Amino acid sequence: MLTEGDRAPQFSLETSAGGNRSLEEFKGSWLVVYFYPRDDTPGCTTEAKDFTAASETFGERNAKIIGVSKDTIEKHCKFIDKHALQVELLSDPSGDMIEAYGAWGEKNMYGKKSMGIVRSTVIVDPAGIVRHRFPKVRVKGHVDEVLNALDALQK
């Protein structure tokens, strides 16, 4: 299990911005990685819109935001266009990054257990070290929690 103080796992994934993105490209900036189950569902849409609304505030803190799910780039681009999102979305169809960052696990919906993406967030520092984890996220108020954690880490 990924814990605070660990080196963030490497990744190279296709991105909604075109091409691939890797962890190395974020060196020198704080990185907020949020994992979410699926594009264009109510909770995922709210979370993406909340991160979009706060993207300038994150930028003022030298922090980049990326969202990761198993959805295709085509779905990501439609999701971004439909909701005017300003966050970069990465596609992890194999689930390798999702698993490496501890965002894959058992979920329980209406008494039915299944494996899937557990909504979670990881803050990585400019040197590539995991500084904070939010293992099970509730969407309401989450972006503020992330900003507060980032502020505490940067003091």
Tab-separated table of C-alpha atoms in Angstrom:
chain	number	residue	atom	x	y	z
A	1	MET	CA	0.000	0.000	0.000
A	2	LEU	CA	1.276	3.450	-0.919
A	3	THR	CA	1.977	5.584	2.158
A	4	GLU	CA	3.095	9.111	2.891
A	5	GLY	CA	6.860	9.433	2.459
A	6	ASP	CA	7.000	6.852	-0.360
A	7	ARG	CA	8.383	7.750	-3.757
A	8	ALA	CA	5.381	8.234	-6.059
A	9	PRO	CA	5.049	5.368	-8.546
A	10	GLN	CA	6.120	6.197	-12.090
A	11	PHE	CA	3.484	6.368	-14.804
A	12	SER	CA	3.160	7.200	-18.477
A	13	LEU	CA	-0.431	7.519	-19.636
A	14	GLU	CA	-2.340	9.013	-22.531
A	15	THR	CA	-3.802	12.405	-21.656
A	16	SER	CA	-6.771	14.489	-22.730
A	17	ALA	CA	-4.307	17.269	-23.590
A	18	GLY	CA	-2.732	15.076	-26.288
A	19	GLY	CA	0.174	12.653	-26.101
A	20	ASN	CA	1.340	11.000	-22.911
A	21	ARG	CA	2.148	12.364	-19.460
A	22	SER	CA	4.612	10.927	-16.988
A	23	LEU	CA	5.450	11.673	-13.383
A	24	GLU	CA	8.791	13.166	-14.467
A	25	GLU	CA	6.993	15.952	-16.335
A	26	PHE	CA	5.619	17.280	-13.052
A	27	LYS	CA	8.983	17.459	-11.285
A	28	GLY	CA	9.384	20.863	-9.642
A	29	SER	CA	5.635	21.288	-9.079
A	30	TRP	CA	3.236	19.876	-6.547
A	31	LEU	CA	0.930	17.320	-8.117
A	32	VAL	CA	-2.628	16.527	-7.058
A	33	VAL	CA	-3.748	13.216	-8.542
A	34	TYR	CA	-7.395	12.374	-8.080
A	35	PHE	CA	-8.772	8.976	-9.021
A	36	TYR	CA	-12.418	8.670	-9.939
A	37	PRO	CA	-14.671	5.847	-11.174
A	38	ARG	CA	-16.204	7.136	-14.419
A	39	ASP	CA	-16.666	10.192	-16.608
A	40	ASP	CA	-19.995	11.995	-16.634
A	41	THR	CA	-21.517	10.396	-13.550
A	42	PRO	CA	-22.950	12.722	-10.876
A	43	GLY	CA	-20.177	12.468	-8.247
A	44	CYS	CA	-17.361	12.437	-10.796
A	45	THR	CA	-18.814	15.444	-12.606
A	46	THR	CA	-19.132	17.420	-9.368
A	47	GLU	CA	-15.565	16.541	-8.379
A	48	ALA	CA	-14.154	17.541	-11.786
A	49	LYS	CA	-16.102	20.818	-11.748
A	50	ASP	CA	-14.906	21.580	-8.209
A	51	PHE	CA	-11.265	20.996	-9.186
A	52	THR	CA	-11.823	23.145	-12.286
A	53	ALA	CA	-13.284	25.973	-10.193
A	54	ALA	CA	-10.218	25.866	-7.923
A	55	SER	CA	-7.599	25.320	-10.654
A	56	GLU	CA	-6.347	28.903	-10.484
A	57	THR	CA	-5.965	28.641	-6.694
A	58	PHE	CA	-3.965	25.423	-7.102
A	59	GLY	CA	-1.831	27.149	-9.747
A	60	GLU	CA	-1.016	29.930	-7.280
A	61	ARG	CA	0.393	27.180	-5.028
A	62	ASN	CA	2.535	25.715	-7.838
A	63	ALA	CA	0.248	22.676	-7.964
A	64	LYS	CA	-0.967	20.813	-11.050
A	65	ILE	CA	-4.129	18.697	-11.032
A	66	ILE	CA	-4.713	15.494	-12.965
A	67	GLY	CA	-7.686	13.160	-12.861
A	68	VAL	CA	-7.280	9.456	-13.608
A	69	SER	CA	-9.839	6.810	-14.526
A	70	LYS	CA	-10.053	3.806	-16.828
A	71	ASP	CA	-12.180	5.738	-19.345
A	72	THR	CA	-10.856	6.255	-22.868
A	73	ILE	CA	-9.347	9.523	-24.055
A	74	GLU	CA	-12.339	9.946	-26.362
A	75	LYS	CA	-14.695	9.759	-23.343
A	76	HIS	CA	-12.435	12.120	-21.379
A	77	CYS	CA	-12.507	14.700	-24.176
A	78	LYS	CA	-16.315	14.530	-24.446
A	79	PHE	CA	-16.560	14.892	-20.650
A	80	ILE	CA	-14.236	17.922	-20.692
A	81	ASP	CA	-16.118	19.584	-23.560
A	82	LYS	CA	-19.570	18.918	-22.089
A	83	HIS	CA	-18.709	20.474	-18.717
A	84	ALA	CA	-16.016	23.028	-19.749
A	85	LEU	CA	-13.506	21.308	-17.470
A	86	GLN	CA	-10.027	22.736	-17.009
A	87	VAL	CA	-8.356	19.694	-15.504
A	88	GLU	CA	-6.216	17.266	-17.432
A	89	LEU	CA	-7.576	13.723	-17.475
A	90	LEU	CA	-5.421	10.635	-17.953
A	91	SER	CA	-6.602	7.281	-19.232
A	92	ASP	CA	-5.403	4.156	-17.411
A	93	PRO	CA	-7.228	1.295	-19.183
A	94	SER	CA	-4.900	-1.347	-17.691
A	95	GLY	CA	-5.392	0.016	-14.174
A	96	ASP	CA	-1.646	-0.200	-13.447
A	97	MET	CA	-1.338	3.371	-12.130
A	98	ILE	CA	-4.656	3.137	-10.320
A	99	GLU	CA	-3.441	0.028	-8.499
A	100	ALA	CA	0.057	1.420	-7.806
A	101	TYR	CA	-1.458	4.499	-6.146
A	102	GLY	CA	-3.817	2.410	-4.001
A	103	ALA	CA	-6.998	3.490	-5.751
A	104	TRP	CA	-8.245	0.010	-6.712
A	105	GLY	CA	-10.213	-1.949	-4.168
A	106	GLU	CA	-13.424	-3.456	-2.947
A	107	LYS	CA	-16.486	-1.263	-3.184
A	108	ASN	CA	-19.887	-1.836	-1.633
A	109	MET	CA	-22.881	-0.351	-3.427
A	110	TYR	CA	-26.351	-1.145	-2.125
A	111	GLY	CA	-25.009	-4.268	-0.422
A	112	LYS	CA	-23.310	-5.579	-3.558
A	113	LYS	CA	-19.532	-5.911	-3.322
A	114	SER	CA	-17.323	-5.494	-6.363
A	115	MET	CA	-13.806	-4.383	-7.269
A	116	GLY	CA	-13.326	-0.955	-8.803
A	117	ILE	CA	-11.748	2.472	-8.569
A	118	VAL	CA	-12.019	3.867	-5.070
A	119	ARG	CA	-12.427	7.644	-5.236
A	120	SER	CA	-9.171	8.882	-3.712
A	121	THR	CA	-6.564	11.630	-4.015
A	122	VAL	CA	-2.792	11.766	-3.602
A	123	ILE	CA	-0.597	14.858	-3.174
A	124	VAL	CA	2.940	14.464	-4.535
A	125	ASP	CA	5.645	17.028	-3.714
A	126	PRO	CA	7.980	18.642	-6.295
A	127	ALA	CA	10.614	15.937	-5.671
A	128	GLY	CA	8.163	13.103	-6.416
A	129	ILE	CA	7.421	12.029	-2.829
A	130	VAL	CA	3.887	11.215	-1.652
A	131	ARG	CA	3.048	13.773	1.035
A	132	HIS	CA	-0.652	13.181	1.659
A	133	ARG	CA	-3.295	10.583	0.806
A	134	PHE	CA	-7.051	10.830	0.900
A	135	PRO	CA	-7.953	7.108	0.655
A	136	LYS	CA	-11.766	7.325	0.534
A	137	VAL	CA	-13.082	10.639	-0.692
A	138	ARG	CA	-16.485	12.187	-0.240
A	139	VAL	CA	-16.931	14.714	-3.038
A	140	LYS	CA	-18.596	17.508	-1.052
A	141	GLY	CA	-15.872	19.733	0.413
A	142	HIS	CA	-13.025	17.563	-0.881
A	143	VAL	CA	-11.294	20.244	-2.946
A	144	ASP	CA	-11.139	22.487	0.126
A	145	GLU	CA	-9.624	19.584	2.113
A	146	VAL	CA	-6.971	19.165	-0.575
A	147	LEU	CA	-6.174	22.892	-0.610
A	148	ASN	CA	-5.916	22.929	3.204
A	149	ALA	CA	-3.576	19.922	3.160
A	150	LEU	CA	-1.461	21.521	0.444
A	151	ASP	CA	-1.222	24.760	2.424
A	152	ALA	CA	-0.116	22.841	5.544
A	153	LEU	CA	2.491	20.914	3.535
A	154	GLN	CA	3.930	24.066	1.994
A	155	LYS	CA	4.488	25.827	5.350
